Structure formats: structure tokens, C-alpha cells
Amino acid sequence: MNTATSTAEQDRELTACPECDLLQFEHPVPPGGALRCCRCRAVLYRRRQRGFDRALACAIAACVLWLISNAFPIVGLSVNGDLVETTLFGAVRVLYRDGMWPLAGLIFVTTILMPAAHALGMVWLLLPLHVHRRPYRADAAFRLLRIAREWGMTEVLMLGLLVAVVKLAHIASVVTGPALWSLAALMLLLVAAASAFDERAMWRGVDSASLATPESPTLKGRTASSSGICVCHDCGLATRGVLRHEHTCCPRCGARLHLRKPASLSRTWAYLIAAAVLYIPANLLPVMNTSSLFGAQKDTIMSGVAYLWTSGSWPLAIIVFIASIAVPMLKILAIGYLAASVNLRMTQYTAQRARIYRIVEMVGRWSMLDIYVIAVLVALVQFSAMATIEAGPAAIAFGAVVVLTMLAAMSFDPRLIWDTSDAKETPR
Ligand SMILES: [Zn+2]
Ligand SMILES: [Zn+2]
């Protein structure tokens, strides 16, 4: 009886939850279904229906749309017959010219470079698999794809463009360019490609059978680290024999393997404190300097929200307020609470804290909204005689807050939340 179950278990793949580290065997998942962790309910794996072909088609279309989105103007502004248009790259160039190169770099990476890497990375991996060949350097391409998905923010850019268009419509007549529509389509295609992309199925196509899967230990409530098994952050492969503080790489995708992210808490605190300090100038200093015939005006983030509110676009005022003021502050508080709870070896509310972590990871990127709004306004309002807009010092501080809180969330290891309660339950 016992041997029968153990051979049955050996057929199934061993995995550990990336968020709470509990070792478990995978159950067969029906197409379109998801496998969730039996302790913290994190999604371990989603099986996609006919995923490969759909993901490949979407990725190829996304490559074409990326070209259109960058070759044509996004929006234009016409005042007294003067038409000023800008492309995405044009907005980056104006910011760079004005000496705002950190901002220009951030916008270039998140809206131009990373979406391209996302689409190309998928084509790179899926096209060879489509014709039953092994993709060249699948490991590096896969890890690049993970980074591109994390830092590509086309959907936030679209919302930023919407806010900018509403703001500009009060000044002059706005002309939408072809790139605006292709960017919207690019956003949808990248989402569709990502949701059709089945990572496990891809690795099954790439893997040779040579990878040793760890022999199954007794699982009853054990975590991967207590069994000496390490699960790759990137591709989810379980490997045996990784010691704490040892530099080993994943045999499948080549990512560094750690039982826990190294120096997770100190790095999280460092990023968090830097973000909290910069949050102050980001809100007090002007994000935008407008100079026109009627004089100069300095706008902070809050006064921008107030302007949207008083001019009647209150839904956008609420969106900008949530994305630029509430989310960064709540994110700093939430990550601070999570890190402090691990420092204080708190054992209660583990499931709730795991949920907070998941929400924080999901919403953080939307804070980039205001950066994109500023970039579009700066690029378009360049009527030298009548009005010009320049980005203020707070824009750089604000961009740094968004990046630092994202880095803080990434360096926090959610498995630390469960470690204290695991240690209490099983005294070793
Ligand atoms: Zn879990
Ligand atoms: Zn891996």
C-alpha cells in the first residue's frame, strides 16, 4: 500500500510553493485550470489551452504593433493652426534634452525597451518550439522575458496617455495619432500573449530528460528548505542539495538558486527607507513648471489632482490620486509592516500577510502613471511663444520612489513570513 502510493507520487512532479515554501506534489490540472498552494492559496501553475500557438501569434502581432507604435506620433496638439506632435521616443528625447535624463531613461526602459524585449523574447522561445526545435539559449531568453514582463508598463502608459489627453483638451484641441491606437492594441496583445504562455509546457518542450528531479521525501507539512530542496524563483524547477549561502545555479534556466533570497530583509529595509525619504520631496516640490504668457506656474502632484477635480474630470482626479499619492504611501507602509513582522518574529496572521504581499506586488507599477502624464505634457506643450511645460525636480524623486518600492517588494522574500510559524510548529 505504502509503496504503491510512493510510486504514484513519483510520477507526479515535486514542487514547492514560491510564497510559503511548502513542499507538495502537483495534481493533474485540467486545461484552463489552476493549481493552488494548499496552505497559502498562491497560484503554483496555470495550465493554458492551446497556449503555444496563441501566444506565438499574439507575440508576432505585438512585434509589428511595437514598430507602428514607435514610428508614428501618439498625440498631437494644435493651437491656432500650429500642430505639435510627438512620438514615444520624441517624449523621451525632450526630457533628455531638458536635463531630466533619469526620467528619460526610466520611460525609455519601461515603455519602449521592455515591451520590445517581451514580444521578441516570446517569439524567440516559441517559434523554434513551433517547428519542434530547441530554442537557442532558452535559459537566458526565459530570464530576460521574466524581467521584461515585470518592468514593461504599456498598460500604465495607456492610462497615462488618457489622463494627459484629458488635461490637454482644456488647453487646445488634441489630435490622436495612429500610434495611440496601435499602443492600445499592443497592450492587449502583450496581456493575451502572457496569459496564453504556458511556462511548464515550454520547459517540457525544451528539456532533455537529463535533469534529475529530487527523489521524493516524506512530505507531511515539510517545507522545501527543511528538506534541502530549492525551487528556482524563475522556472519553478525543484533541485536537491542546495545549501544556505552557496552559489549554485538552476540546472534548467541558469538563475541563481537560494533557499531564501540573500539578505532579503536588509535590502528591503534599505530600499524602503530610501523610498520613504524621497516620498517627501516628491510631494512637496513641483513636478511640472508651466510658463506661459500669463506667467509661470509650479504644480505639485497634489495640485495636479486638484486641477483635474475642479475642472470636472473627477474620475481621473481619483485615479491619479490613488496611483500617485495613496498607492506609494500604502505600499511603503505595507512592506514596512511585512518586514517588521518578520523582524519581530510574528506568528499570527500569516495568511493575511501573504495576501498583503500579493496585493502590494500587483498594484505597485500603477504609480508610474503620473510620470507618463508629465512626459507627454512636456513633449507636447512646446509652443515657445505661448506656453512651455518642463518637468520639475519632484518628477525625478517620484520616479525613484516608484522604482525603489518595486525593488523593495522584489527583494522581500514572502517565505520569511511562514518561516517563523514553521519554526514554532516543528521545533528542531
Ligand atoms: Zn504556499
Ligand atoms: Zn530555473
PDB file of C-alpha atoms in Angstrom, residues 105-285:
ATOM      1  CA  GLY A 105      15.900  56.577 -19.075  1.00  0.00           C
ATOM      2  CA  LEU A 106      13.087  55.245 -16.892  1.00  0.00           C
ATOM      3  CA  ILE A 107      10.451  55.989 -19.527  1.00  0.00           C
ATOM      4  CA  PHE A 108      12.589  54.565 -22.338  1.00  0.00           C
ATOM      5  CA  VAL A 109      13.156  51.313 -20.465  1.00  0.00           C
ATOM      6  CA  THR A 110       9.585  50.767 -19.233  1.00  0.00           C
ATOM      7  CA  THR A 111       7.640  51.795 -22.341  1.00  0.00           C
ATOM      8  CA  ILE A 112       9.939  51.121 -25.306  1.00  0.00           C
ATOM      9  CA  LEU A 113      12.701  48.653 -24.434  1.00  0.00           C
ATOM     10  CA  MET A 114      10.874  46.206 -22.147  1.00  0.00           C
ATOM     11  CA  PRO A 115       7.707  45.775 -24.273  1.00  0.00           C
ATOM     12  CA  ALA A 116      10.007  45.030 -27.237  1.00  0.00           C
ATOM     13  CA  ALA A 117      12.001  42.521 -25.173  1.00  0.00           C
ATOM     14  CA  HIS A 118       8.731  40.929 -24.035  1.00  0.00           C
ATOM     15  CA  ALA A 119       7.404  40.402 -27.558  1.00  0.00           C
ATOM     16  CA  LEU A 120      10.756  39.383 -29.072  1.00  0.00           C
ATOM     17  CA  GLY A 121      11.603  37.051 -26.174  1.00  0.00           C
ATOM     18  CA  MET A 122       8.360  35.170 -26.699  1.00  0.00           C
ATOM     19  CA  VAL A 123       8.918  34.833 -30.440  1.00  0.00           C
ATOM     20  CA  TRP A 124      12.496  33.702 -29.752  1.00  0.00           C
ATOM     21  CA  LEU A 125      11.278  30.906 -27.454  1.00  0.00           C
ATOM     22  CA  LEU A 126       8.075  29.869 -29.160  1.00  0.00           C
ATOM     23  CA  LEU A 127       8.960  29.978 -32.858  1.00  0.00           C
ATOM     24  CA  PRO A 128      11.581  27.185 -32.640  1.00  0.00           C
ATOM     25  CA  LEU A 129       9.260  25.125 -30.426  1.00  0.00           C
ATOM     26  CA  HIS A 130       6.532  25.559 -33.013  1.00  0.00           C
ATOM     27  CA  VAL A 131       8.715  23.790 -35.591  1.00  0.00           C
ATOM     28  CA  HIS A 132       9.908  21.269 -32.956  1.00  0.00           C
ATOM     29  CA  ARG A 133      13.379  22.639 -32.446  1.00  0.00           C
ATOM     30  CA  ARG A 134      15.141  23.617 -29.268  1.00  0.00           C
ATOM     31  CA  PRO A 135      15.387  27.431 -28.902  1.00  0.00           C
ATOM     32  CA  TYR A 136      18.961  28.743 -28.743  1.00  0.00           C
ATOM     33  CA  ARG A 137      19.892  29.898 -25.192  1.00  0.00           C
ATOM     34  CA  ALA A 138      16.379  29.216 -23.907  1.00  0.00           C
ATOM     35  CA  ASP A 139      17.623  29.833 -20.347  1.00  0.00           C
ATOM     36  CA  ALA A 140      18.814  33.414 -20.961  1.00  0.00           C
ATOM     37  CA  ALA A 141      15.790  34.274 -23.122  1.00  0.00           C
ATOM     38  CA  PHE A 142      13.446  32.951 -20.445  1.00  0.00           C
ATOM     39  CA  ARG A 143      15.033  35.018 -17.682  1.00  0.00           C
ATOM     40  CA  LEU A 144      15.013  38.128 -19.893  1.00  0.00           C
ATOM     41  CA  LEU A 145      11.321  37.513 -20.533  1.00  0.00           C
ATOM     42  CA  ARG A 146      10.630  37.447 -16.766  1.00  0.00           C
ATOM     43  CA  ILE A 147      12.397  40.814 -16.331  1.00  0.00           C
ATOM     44  CA  ALA A 148      10.626  42.307 -19.362  1.00  0.00           C
ATOM     45  CA  ARG A 149       7.232  41.279 -18.012  1.00  0.00           C
ATOM     46  CA  GLU A 150       7.992  42.833 -14.630  1.00  0.00           C
ATOM     47  CA  TRP A 151       9.259  46.186 -15.953  1.00  0.00           C
ATOM     48  CA  GLY A 152       7.253  46.641 -19.165  1.00  0.00           C
ATOM     49  CA  MET A 153       4.372  49.018 -18.390  1.00  0.00           C
ATOM     50  CA  THR A 154       2.365  49.515 -21.571  1.00  0.00           C
ATOM     51  CA  GLU A 155      -0.949  49.333 -19.690  1.00  0.00           C
ATOM     52  CA  VAL A 156       0.106  52.077 -17.268  1.00  0.00           C
ATOM     53  CA  LEU A 157       1.308  54.189 -20.197  1.00  0.00           C
ATOM     54  CA  MET A 158      -2.118  53.893 -21.846  1.00  0.00           C
ATOM     55  CA  LEU A 159      -3.846  55.200 -18.721  1.00  0.00           C
ATOM     56  CA  GLY A 160      -1.227  57.967 -18.503  1.00  0.00           C
ATOM     57  CA  LEU A 161      -1.958  58.963 -22.115  1.00  0.00           C
ATOM     58  CA  LEU A 162      -5.663  59.106 -21.323  1.00  0.00           C
ATOM     59  CA  VAL A 163      -5.071  61.442 -18.379  1.00  0.00           C
ATOM     60  CA  ALA A 164      -2.718  63.597 -20.460  1.00  0.00           C
ATOM     61  CA  VAL A 165      -5.252  63.876 -23.302  1.00  0.00           C
ATOM     62  CA  VAL A 166      -7.968  64.999 -20.871  1.00  0.00           C
ATOM     63  CA  LYS A 167      -5.629  67.585 -19.337  1.00  0.00           C
ATOM     64  CA  LEU A 168      -4.571  68.884 -22.746  1.00  0.00           C
ATOM     65  CA  ALA A 169      -8.130  69.052 -24.059  1.00  0.00           C
ATOM     66  CA  HIS A 170      -8.647  72.006 -21.702  1.00  0.00           C
ATOM     67  CA  ILE A 171      -5.782  73.922 -23.367  1.00  0.00           C
ATOM     68  CA  ALA A 172      -6.124  73.169 -27.058  1.00  0.00           C
ATOM     69  CA  SER A 173      -7.585  70.672 -29.500  1.00  0.00           C
ATOM     70  CA  VAL A 174      -5.993  67.254 -29.224  1.00  0.00           C
ATOM     71  CA  VAL A 175      -5.260  65.169 -32.315  1.00  0.00           C
ATOM     72  CA  THR A 176      -4.863  61.463 -31.658  1.00  0.00           C
ATOM     73  CA  GLY A 177      -2.127  59.796 -33.682  1.00  0.00           C
ATOM     74  CA  PRO A 178      -2.081  56.276 -35.162  1.00  0.00           C
ATOM     75  CA  ALA A 179       0.431  55.162 -32.516  1.00  0.00           C
ATOM     76  CA  LEU A 180      -2.153  55.734 -29.775  1.00  0.00           C
ATOM     77  CA  TRP A 181      -4.418  53.048 -31.229  1.00  0.00           C
ATOM     78  CA  SER A 182      -1.594  50.657 -32.003  1.00  0.00           C
ATOM     79  CA  LEU A 183      -0.282  51.108 -28.436  1.00  0.00           C
ATOM     80  CA  ALA A 184      -3.720  50.138 -27.116  1.00  0.00           C
ATOM     81  CA  ALA A 185      -3.690  47.041 -29.329  1.00  0.00           C
ATOM     82  CA  LEU A 186      -0.081  46.291 -28.306  1.00  0.00           C
ATOM     83  CA  MET A 187      -1.125  46.413 -24.655  1.00  0.00           C
ATOM     84  CA  LEU A 188      -3.971  43.934 -25.223  1.00  0.00           C
ATOM     85  CA  LEU A 189      -1.774  41.614 -27.295  1.00  0.00           C
ATOM     86  CA  LEU A 190       1.009  41.553 -24.683  1.00  0.00           C
ATOM     87  CA  VAL A 191      -1.546  40.690 -21.987  1.00  0.00           C
ATOM     88  CA  ALA A 192      -3.059  37.999 -24.220  1.00  0.00           C
ATOM     89  CA  ALA A 193       0.372  36.567 -25.089  1.00  0.00           C
ATOM     90  CA  ALA A 194       1.432  36.483 -21.431  1.00  0.00           C
ATOM     91  CA  SER A 195      -1.779  34.805 -20.336  1.00  0.00           C
ATOM     92  CA  ALA A 196      -1.594  32.183 -23.104  1.00  0.00           C
ATOM     93  CA  PHE A 197       2.080  31.410 -22.412  1.00  0.00           C
ATOM     94  CA  ASP A 198       2.411  28.130 -20.502  1.00  0.00           C
ATOM     95  CA  GLU A 199       5.843  28.116 -18.843  1.00  0.00           C
ATOM     96  CA  ARG A 200       5.760  24.467 -17.794  1.00  0.00           C
ATOM     97  CA  ALA A 201       4.703  23.319 -21.251  1.00  0.00           C
ATOM     98  CA  MET A 202       7.530  25.383 -22.726  1.00  0.00           C
ATOM     99  CA  TRP A 203      10.118  23.770 -20.462  1.00  0.00           C
ATOM    100  CA  ARG A 204       8.708  20.336 -21.283  1.00  0.00           C
ATOM    101  CA  GLY A 205       9.424  21.168 -24.936  1.00  0.00           C
ATOM    102  CA  VAL A 206      12.921  22.440 -24.165  1.00  0.00           C
ATOM    103  CA  ASP A 207      14.122  19.977 -21.518  1.00  0.00           C
ATOM    104  CA  SER A 208      16.123  16.964 -22.285  1.00  0.00           C
ATOM    105  CA  ALA A 209      15.298  14.162 -19.852  1.00  0.00           C
ATOM    106  CA  SER A 210      18.722  14.576 -18.236  1.00  0.00           C
ATOM    107  CA  LEU A 211      17.507  16.842 -15.447  1.00  0.00           C
ATOM    108  CA  ALA A 212      17.494  14.952 -12.187  1.00  0.00           C
ATOM    109  CA  THR A 213      14.339  15.529 -10.198  1.00  0.00           C
ATOM    110  CA  PRO A 214      14.837  15.094  -6.479  1.00  0.00           C
ATOM    111  CA  GLU A 215      13.650  11.773  -5.067  1.00  0.00           C
ATOM    112  CA  SER A 216      10.510  12.289  -3.035  1.00  0.00           C
ATOM    113  CA  PRO A 217      10.966  12.726   0.694  1.00  0.00           C
ATOM    114  CA  THR A 218       8.115  12.313   3.150  1.00  0.00           C
ATOM    115  CA  LEU A 219       6.125  15.430   2.549  1.00  0.00           C
ATOM    116  CA  LYS A 220       3.816  15.765   5.539  1.00  0.00           C
ATOM    117  CA  GLY A 221       3.857  19.503   6.101  1.00  0.00           C
ATOM    118  CA  ARG A 222       7.553  19.916   5.288  1.00  0.00           C
ATOM    119  CA  THR A 223       8.988  22.941   3.602  1.00  0.00           C
ATOM    120  CA  ALA A 224      11.447  22.746   0.742  1.00  0.00           C
ATOM    121  CA  SER A 225      14.278  24.373   2.699  1.00  0.00           C
ATOM    122  CA  SER A 226      13.920  21.945   5.630  1.00  0.00           C
ATOM    123  CA  SER A 227      14.259  19.047   3.141  1.00  0.00           C
ATOM    124  CA  GLY A 228      17.285  20.581   1.419  1.00  0.00           C
ATOM    125  CA  ILE A 229      15.296  21.208  -1.761  1.00  0.00           C
ATOM    126  CA  CYS A 230      15.471  24.512  -3.543  1.00  0.00           C
ATOM    127  CA  VAL A 231      12.877  25.696  -6.016  1.00  0.00           C
ATOM    128  CA  CYS A 232      14.013  28.082  -8.741  1.00  0.00           C
ATOM    129  CA  HIS A 233      12.429  31.564  -8.474  1.00  0.00           C
ATOM    130  CA  ASP A 234      12.218  31.843 -12.241  1.00  0.00           C
ATOM    131  CA  CYS A 235      11.262  28.482 -13.729  1.00  0.00           C
ATOM    132  CA  GLY A 236       9.971  26.548 -10.701  1.00  0.00           C
ATOM    133  CA  LEU A 237      12.291  23.524 -11.032  1.00  0.00           C
ATOM    134  CA  ALA A 238      12.934  21.706  -7.737  1.00  0.00           C
ATOM    135  CA  THR A 239      16.611  20.884  -7.147  1.00  0.00           C
ATOM    136  CA  ARG A 240      18.148  18.957  -4.269  1.00  0.00           C
ATOM    137  CA  GLY A 241      21.315  19.696  -2.363  1.00  0.00           C
ATOM    138  CA  VAL A 242      21.479  23.481  -2.288  1.00  0.00           C
ATOM    139  CA  LEU A 243      22.984  24.722   0.937  1.00  0.00           C
ATOM    140  CA  ARG A 244      22.367  28.086   2.546  1.00  0.00           C
ATOM    141  CA  HIS A 245      24.793  30.786   1.290  1.00  0.00           C
ATOM    142  CA  GLU A 246      26.114  28.610  -1.508  1.00  0.00           C
ATOM    143  CA  HIS A 247      26.241  29.945  -5.039  1.00  0.00           C
ATOM    144  CA  THR A 248      24.514  27.412  -7.243  1.00  0.00           C
ATOM    145  CA  CYS A 249      22.669  27.969 -10.478  1.00  0.00           C
ATOM    146  CA  CYS A 250      19.434  26.383 -11.637  1.00  0.00           C
ATOM    147  CA  PRO A 251      20.293  23.459 -13.970  1.00  0.00           C
ATOM    148  CA  ARG A 252      17.416  24.378 -16.235  1.00  0.00           C
ATOM    149  CA  CYS A 253      17.228  28.179 -16.616  1.00  0.00           C
ATOM    150  CA  GLY A 254      20.567  29.199 -15.098  1.00  0.00           C
ATOM    151  CA  ALA A 255      19.124  31.598 -12.483  1.00  0.00           C
ATOM    152  CA  ARG A 256      20.917  31.846  -9.127  1.00  0.00           C
ATOM    153  CA  LEU A 257      19.429  29.436  -6.586  1.00  0.00           C
ATOM    154  CA  HIS A 258      18.875  30.432  -2.983  1.00  0.00           C
ATOM    155  CA  LEU A 259      16.893  28.727  -0.253  1.00  0.00           C
ATOM    156  CA  ARG A 260      15.882  32.276   0.726  1.00  0.00           C
ATOM    157  CA  LYS A 261      16.662  35.491  -1.126  1.00  0.00           C
ATOM    158  CA  PRO A 262      20.052  36.600   0.253  1.00  0.00           C
ATOM    159  CA  ALA A 263      19.995  39.478   2.756  1.00  0.00           C
ATOM    160  CA  SER A 264      16.316  39.875   1.938  1.00  0.00           C
ATOM    161  CA  LEU A 265      15.336  41.910   4.989  1.00  0.00           C
ATOM    162  CA  SER A 266      18.274  44.321   4.984  1.00  0.00           C
ATOM    163  CA  ARG A 267      17.863  45.024   1.277  1.00  0.00           C
ATOM    164  CA  THR A 268      14.105  45.517   1.681  1.00  0.00           C
ATOM    165  CA  TRP A 269      14.666  47.995   4.529  1.00  0.00           C
ATOM    166  CA  ALA A 270      17.349  49.872   2.588  1.00  0.00           C
ATOM    167  CA  TYR A 271      15.107  50.349  -0.478  1.00  0.00           C
ATOM    168  CA  LEU A 272      12.138  51.172   1.721  1.00  0.00           C
ATOM    169  CA  ILE A 273      13.891  53.848   3.787  1.00  0.00           C
ATOM    170  CA  ALA A 274      15.276  55.457   0.628  1.00  0.00           C
ATOM    171  CA  ALA A 275      11.766  55.442  -0.877  1.00  0.00           C
ATOM    172  CA  ALA A 276      10.220  56.943   2.286  1.00  0.00           C
ATOM    173  CA  VAL A 277      12.812  59.741   2.332  1.00  0.00           C
ATOM    174  CA  LEU A 278      12.267  60.568  -1.351  1.00  0.00           C
ATOM    175  CA  TYR A 279       8.484  60.457  -0.924  1.00  0.00           C
ATOM    176  CA  ILE A 280       8.710  63.816   0.894  1.00  0.00           C
ATOM    177  CA  PRO A 281      10.368  65.909  -1.885  1.00  0.00           C
ATOM    178  CA  ALA A 282       8.268  64.007  -4.443  1.00  0.00           C
ATOM    179  CA  ASN A 283       5.145  65.511  -2.887  1.00  0.00           C
ATOM    180  CA  LEU A 284       6.418  68.904  -1.763  1.00  0.00           C
ATOM    181  CA  LEU A 285       8.489  70.037  -4.763  1.00  0.00           C
TER     182      LEU A 285
END
